[in-house]
């Protein structure tokens, strides 16, 4: 008999996934479904993605973590995965774009995160199905407003109001060591990446399978990938204000190697800021010595302001807001000064 195996949030726990699937006795003809959040936090996101991409008879739903990657909203967990995947990252994004937001079998409805209890499946919002922040806010507002008789309505869960005859299997919200079974709904995110359990439901029969994860993968990943993630950033094209924020946000919990890296960046920013003072002096002098040819230079806006006596360091900091912009003007100024010298000779 063909079965369906629905797996909760895997979050890169590849070896635990293989152990779980072996425990279920997964066969080639069985349908394997992931509720989404294949990647991030665990130590083998690439391997999990490859497994689900390459295995026939497999469906992966859109989770909020896949959506973060697609929308370019990269927090630390997503930055790690981007570095881990390297040149394959565009392929991962292209694959993620194809993911459905729900799947229905004869036995159950499967979603990543949640549903509105009073809407048919085809009218459900994608941000709610996938568990984004906007979707969660919508549910919180809806149920807290409509069910004020509850003692603490803000914490009301959508499953408290589900009355459908068809069971719903979902993940996203960690339920503890065991699945959360309420009102014909099955929550099967049991915190695998945090050292909890990886859970699957076998259909038909709603048979629960679990394996224990022996370590907190996310805690280990946080420490291991700090420096590689920092080194992968496009610092030259990052806003200088964002660089200062990045340094301040990471410094308090950084390893010695990361501390050294951040110190180098901080020193580099100080040198760049000092160079702005030097460039202002060069621009002021240039505006005097080339007063009849200001329009010929690519940095003529600064020259005109200098000639009128209104160019300030604040103007330069505002316009040259990335390291790349500062170094670009440095090179332009140097080249123009050399050309000016050669013309005078």
PDB file of N, CA and C in Angstrom, residues 285-334:
ATOM      1  N   UNK A 285      40.869  73.024  -3.117  1.00  0.00           N
ATOM      2  CA  UNK A 285      42.001  73.501  -3.906  1.00  0.00           C
ATOM      3  C   UNK A 285      41.736  73.325  -5.400  1.00  0.00           C
ATOM      4  N   UNK A 286      41.147  72.185  -5.740  1.00  0.00           N
ATOM      5  CA  UNK A 286      40.847  71.888  -7.142  1.00  0.00           C
ATOM      6  C   UNK A 286      39.867  72.903  -7.714  1.00  0.00           C
ATOM      7  N   UNK A 287      38.888  73.307  -6.900  1.00  0.00           N
ATOM      8  CA  UNK A 287      37.887  74.277  -7.356  1.00  0.00           C
ATOM      9  C   UNK A 287      38.516  75.631  -7.661  1.00  0.00           C
ATOM     10  N   UNK A 288      39.619  75.933  -6.986  1.00  0.00           N
ATOM     11  CA  UNK A 288      40.326  77.202  -7.224  1.00  0.00           C
ATOM     12  C   UNK A 288      41.216  77.094  -8.461  1.00  0.00           C
ATOM     13  N   UNK A 289      41.981  76.009  -8.537  1.00  0.00           N
ATOM     14  CA  UNK A 289      42.969  75.883  -9.619  1.00  0.00           C
ATOM     15  C   UNK A 289      42.336  75.535 -10.969  1.00  0.00           C
ATOM     16  N   UNK A 290      41.107  75.020 -10.946  1.00  0.00           N
ATOM     17  CA  UNK A 290      40.427  74.650 -12.197  1.00  0.00           C
ATOM     18  C   UNK A 290      39.080  75.365 -12.312  1.00  0.00           C
ATOM     19  N   UNK A 291      39.025  76.572 -11.840  1.00  0.00           N
ATOM     20  CA  UNK A 291      37.744  77.279 -11.725  1.00  0.00           C
ATOM     21  C   UNK A 291      37.029  77.470 -13.062  1.00  0.00           C
ATOM     22  N   UNK A 292      37.770  77.479 -14.156  1.00  0.00           N
ATOM     23  CA  UNK A 292      37.142  77.685 -15.465  1.00  0.00           C
ATOM     24  C   UNK A 292      36.750  76.380 -16.151  1.00  0.00           C
ATOM     25  N   UNK A 293      37.036  75.249 -15.514  1.00  0.00           N
ATOM     26  CA  UNK A 293      36.773  73.955 -16.166  1.00  0.00           C
ATOM     27  C   UNK A 293      36.042  72.976 -15.232  1.00  0.00           C
ATOM     28  N   UNK A 294      35.341  73.494 -14.251  1.00  0.00           N
ATOM     29  CA  UNK A 294      34.704  72.609 -13.264  1.00  0.00           C
ATOM     30  C   UNK A 294      33.740  71.623 -13.915  1.00  0.00           C
ATOM     31  N   UNK A 295      33.059  72.050 -14.965  1.00  0.00           N
ATOM     32  CA  UNK A 295      32.039  71.215 -15.604  1.00  0.00           C
ATOM     33  C   UNK A 295      32.630  69.980 -16.286  1.00  0.00           C
ATOM     34  N   UNK A 296      33.940  69.942 -16.458  1.00  0.00           N
ATOM     35  CA  UNK A 296      34.570  68.830 -17.168  1.00  0.00           C
ATOM     36  C   UNK A 296      34.819  67.608 -16.281  1.00  0.00           C
ATOM     37  N   UNK A 297      34.638  67.763 -14.993  1.00  0.00           N
ATOM     38  CA  UNK A 297      35.027  66.691 -14.074  1.00  0.00           C
ATOM     39  C   UNK A 297      33.806  65.929 -13.551  1.00  0.00           C
ATOM     40  N   UNK A 298      33.940  64.608 -13.358  1.00  0.00           N
ATOM     41  CA  UNK A 298      32.800  63.795 -12.897  1.00  0.00           C
ATOM     42  C   UNK A 298      32.334  64.134 -11.483  1.00  0.00           C
ATOM     43  N   UNK A 299      33.160  64.836 -10.728  1.00  0.00           N
ATOM     44  CA  UNK A 299      32.781  65.231  -9.368  1.00  0.00           C
ATOM     45  C   UNK A 299      32.484  66.730  -9.305  1.00  0.00           C
ATOM     46  N   UNK A 300      31.945  67.255 -10.412  1.00  0.00           N
ATOM     47  CA  UNK A 300      31.719  68.697 -10.528  1.00  0.00           C
ATOM     48  C   UNK A 300      30.731  69.235  -9.498  1.00  0.00           C
ATOM     49  N   UNK A 301      29.790  68.389  -9.047  1.00  0.00           N
ATOM     50  CA  UNK A 301      28.828  68.849  -8.036  1.00  0.00           C
ATOM     51  C   UNK A 301      29.550  69.321  -6.783  1.00  0.00           C
ATOM     52  N   UNK A 302      30.536  68.553  -6.344  1.00  0.00           N
ATOM     53  CA  UNK A 302      31.321  68.950  -5.173  1.00  0.00           C
ATOM     54  C   UNK A 302      32.128  70.222  -5.457  1.00  0.00           C
ATOM     55  N   UNK A 303      32.644  70.328  -6.669  1.00  0.00           N
ATOM     56  CA  UNK A 303      33.465  71.492  -7.014  1.00  0.00           C
ATOM     57  C   UNK A 303      32.644  72.779  -7.014  1.00  0.00           C
ATOM     58  N   UNK A 304      31.437  72.704  -7.551  1.00  0.00           N
ATOM     59  CA  UNK A 304      30.581  73.895  -7.560  1.00  0.00           C
ATOM     60  C   UNK A 304      30.223  74.317  -6.134  1.00  0.00           C
ATOM     61  N   UNK A 305      29.932  73.318  -5.289  1.00  0.00           N
ATOM     62  CA  UNK A 305      29.621  73.651  -3.889  1.00  0.00           C
ATOM     63  C   UNK A 305      30.837  74.249  -3.193  1.00  0.00           C
ATOM     64  N   UNK A 306      32.004  73.715  -3.511  1.00  0.00           N
ATOM     65  CA  UNK A 306      33.224  74.253  -2.912  1.00  0.00           C
ATOM     66  C   UNK A 306      33.458  75.693  -3.358  1.00  0.00           C
ATOM     67  N   UNK A 307      33.268  75.942  -4.642  1.00  0.00           N
ATOM     68  CA  UNK A 307      33.493  77.296  -5.156  1.00  0.00           C
ATOM     69  C   UNK A 307      32.546  78.308  -4.507  1.00  0.00           C
ATOM     70  N   UNK A 308      31.322  77.844  -4.189  1.00  0.00           N
ATOM     71  CA  UNK A 308      30.353  78.746  -3.557  1.00  0.00           C
ATOM     72  C   UNK A 308      30.530  78.824  -2.044  1.00  0.00           C
ATOM     73  N   UNK A 309      31.485  78.029  -1.519  1.00  0.00           N
ATOM     74  CA  UNK A 309      31.758  78.061  -0.086  1.00  0.00           C
ATOM     75  C   UNK A 309      30.781  77.286   0.766  1.00  0.00           C
ATOM     76  N   UNK A 310      30.029  76.351   0.164  1.00  0.00           N
ATOM     77  CA  UNK A 310      29.004  75.612   0.916  1.00  0.00           C
ATOM     78  C   UNK A 310      29.323  74.127   1.081  1.00  0.00           C
ATOM     79  N   UNK A 311      30.453  73.664   0.574  1.00  0.00           N
ATOM     80  CA  UNK A 311      30.804  72.245   0.711  1.00  0.00           C
ATOM     81  C   UNK A 311      31.269  71.955   2.132  1.00  0.00           C
ATOM     82  N   UNK A 312      30.653  70.955   2.765  1.00  0.00           N
ATOM     83  CA  UNK A 312      31.005  70.579   4.137  1.00  0.00           C
ATOM     84  C   UNK A 312      31.346  69.094   4.198  1.00  0.00           C
ATOM     85  N   UNK A 313      31.957  68.705   5.303  1.00  0.00           N
ATOM     86  CA  UNK A 313      32.219  67.274   5.526  1.00  0.00           C
ATOM     87  C   UNK A 313      30.926  66.482   5.591  1.00  0.00           C
ATOM     88  N   UNK A 314      29.892  67.101   6.138  1.00  0.00           N
ATOM     89  CA  UNK A 314      28.592  66.426   6.213  1.00  0.00           C
ATOM     90  C   UNK A 314      28.068  66.111   4.817  1.00  0.00           C
ATOM     91  N   UNK A 315      28.304  67.016   3.859  1.00  0.00           N
ATOM     92  CA  UNK A 315      27.898  66.758   2.474  1.00  0.00           C
ATOM     93  C   UNK A 315      28.613  65.530   1.923  1.00  0.00           C
ATOM     94  N   UNK A 316      29.909  65.457   2.180  1.00  0.00           N
ATOM     95  CA  UNK A 316      30.682  64.315   1.686  1.00  0.00           C
ATOM     96  C   UNK A 316      30.230  63.021   2.346  1.00  0.00           C
ATOM     97  N   UNK A 317      29.998  63.055   3.648  1.00  0.00           N
ATOM     98  CA  UNK A 317      29.567  61.837   4.351  1.00  0.00           C
ATOM     99  C   UNK A 317      28.204  61.365   3.836  1.00  0.00           C
ATOM    100  N   UNK A 318      27.343  62.305   3.510  1.00  0.00           N
ATOM    101  CA  UNK A 318      26.008  61.945   3.026  1.00  0.00           C
ATOM    102  C   UNK A 318      26.068  61.344   1.626  1.00  0.00           C
ATOM    103  N   UNK A 319      26.876  61.926   0.758  1.00  0.00           N
ATOM    104  CA  UNK A 319      26.953  61.455  -0.627  1.00  0.00           C
ATOM    105  C   UNK A 319      27.831  60.219  -0.772  1.00  0.00           C
ATOM    106  N   UNK A 320      28.910  60.189  -0.030  1.00  0.00           N
ATOM    107  CA  UNK A 320      29.852  59.062  -0.107  1.00  0.00           C
ATOM    108  C   UNK A 320      29.563  58.106   1.046  1.00  0.00           C
ATOM    109  N   UNK A 321      28.427  57.423   0.954  1.00  0.00           N
ATOM    110  CA  UNK A 321      27.928  56.667   2.103  1.00  0.00           C
ATOM    111  C   UNK A 321      28.331  55.201   2.104  1.00  0.00           C
ATOM    112  N   UNK A 322      29.194  54.813   1.179  1.00  0.00           N
ATOM    113  CA  UNK A 322      29.767  53.465   1.204  1.00  0.00           C
ATOM    114  C   UNK A 322      31.278  53.576   1.014  1.00  0.00           C
ATOM    115  N   UNK A 323      32.044  52.596   1.473  1.00  0.00           N
ATOM    116  CA  UNK A 323      33.490  52.618   1.219  1.00  0.00           C
ATOM    117  C   UNK A 323      33.821  52.707  -0.267  1.00  0.00           C
ATOM    118  N   UNK A 324      33.033  52.024  -1.102  1.00  0.00           N
ATOM    119  CA  UNK A 324      33.306  52.034  -2.542  1.00  0.00           C
ATOM    120  C   UNK A 324      33.177  53.433  -3.127  1.00  0.00           C
ATOM    121  N   UNK A 325      32.196  54.184  -2.669  1.00  0.00           N
ATOM    122  CA  UNK A 325      32.015  55.551  -3.175  1.00  0.00           C
ATOM    123  C   UNK A 325      33.186  56.446  -2.768  1.00  0.00           C
ATOM    124  N   UNK A 326      33.667  56.261  -1.547  1.00  0.00           N
ATOM    125  CA  UNK A 326      34.801  57.067  -1.078  1.00  0.00           C
ATOM    126  C   UNK A 326      36.045  56.762  -1.902  1.00  0.00           C
ATOM    127  N   UNK A 327      36.350  55.477  -2.074  1.00  0.00           N
ATOM    128  CA  UNK A 327      37.555  55.110  -2.829  1.00  0.00           C
ATOM    129  C   UNK A 327      37.427  55.500  -4.303  1.00  0.00           C
ATOM    130  N   UNK A 328      36.212  55.454  -4.831  1.00  0.00           N
ATOM    131  CA  UNK A 328      36.015  55.877  -6.222  1.00  0.00           C
ATOM    132  C   UNK A 328      36.368  57.354  -6.397  1.00  0.00           C
ATOM    133  N   UNK A 329      35.902  58.201  -5.472  1.00  0.00           N
ATOM    134  CA  UNK A 329      36.229  59.625  -5.562  1.00  0.00           C
ATOM    135  C   UNK A 329      37.723  59.858  -5.342  1.00  0.00           C
ATOM    136  N   UNK A 330      38.315  59.076  -4.439  1.00  0.00           N
ATOM    137  CA  UNK A 330      39.764  59.193  -4.233  1.00  0.00           C
ATOM    138  C   UNK A 330      40.520  58.960  -5.542  1.00  0.00           C
ATOM    139  N   UNK A 331      40.144  57.917  -6.267  1.00  0.00           N
ATOM    140  CA  UNK A 331      40.815  57.595  -7.524  1.00  0.00           C
ATOM    141  C   UNK A 331      40.562  58.664  -8.580  1.00  0.00           C
ATOM    142  N   UNK A 332      39.330  59.150  -8.652  1.00  0.00           N
ATOM    143  CA  UNK A 332      39.006  60.197  -9.623  1.00  0.00           C
ATOM    144  C   UNK A 332      39.799  61.467  -9.349  1.00  0.00           C
ATOM    145  N   UNK A 333      39.885  61.820  -8.072  1.00  0.00           N
ATOM    146  CA  UNK A 333      40.648  63.008  -7.700  1.00  0.00           C
ATOM    147  C   UNK A 333      42.127  62.841  -8.037  1.00  0.00           C
ATOM    148  N   UNK A 334      42.679  61.687  -7.698  1.00  0.00           N
ATOM    149  CA  UNK A 334      44.103  61.437  -7.973  1.00  0.00           C
ATOM    150  C   UNK A 334      44.391  61.509  -9.465  1.00  0.00           C
TER     151      UNK A 334
END
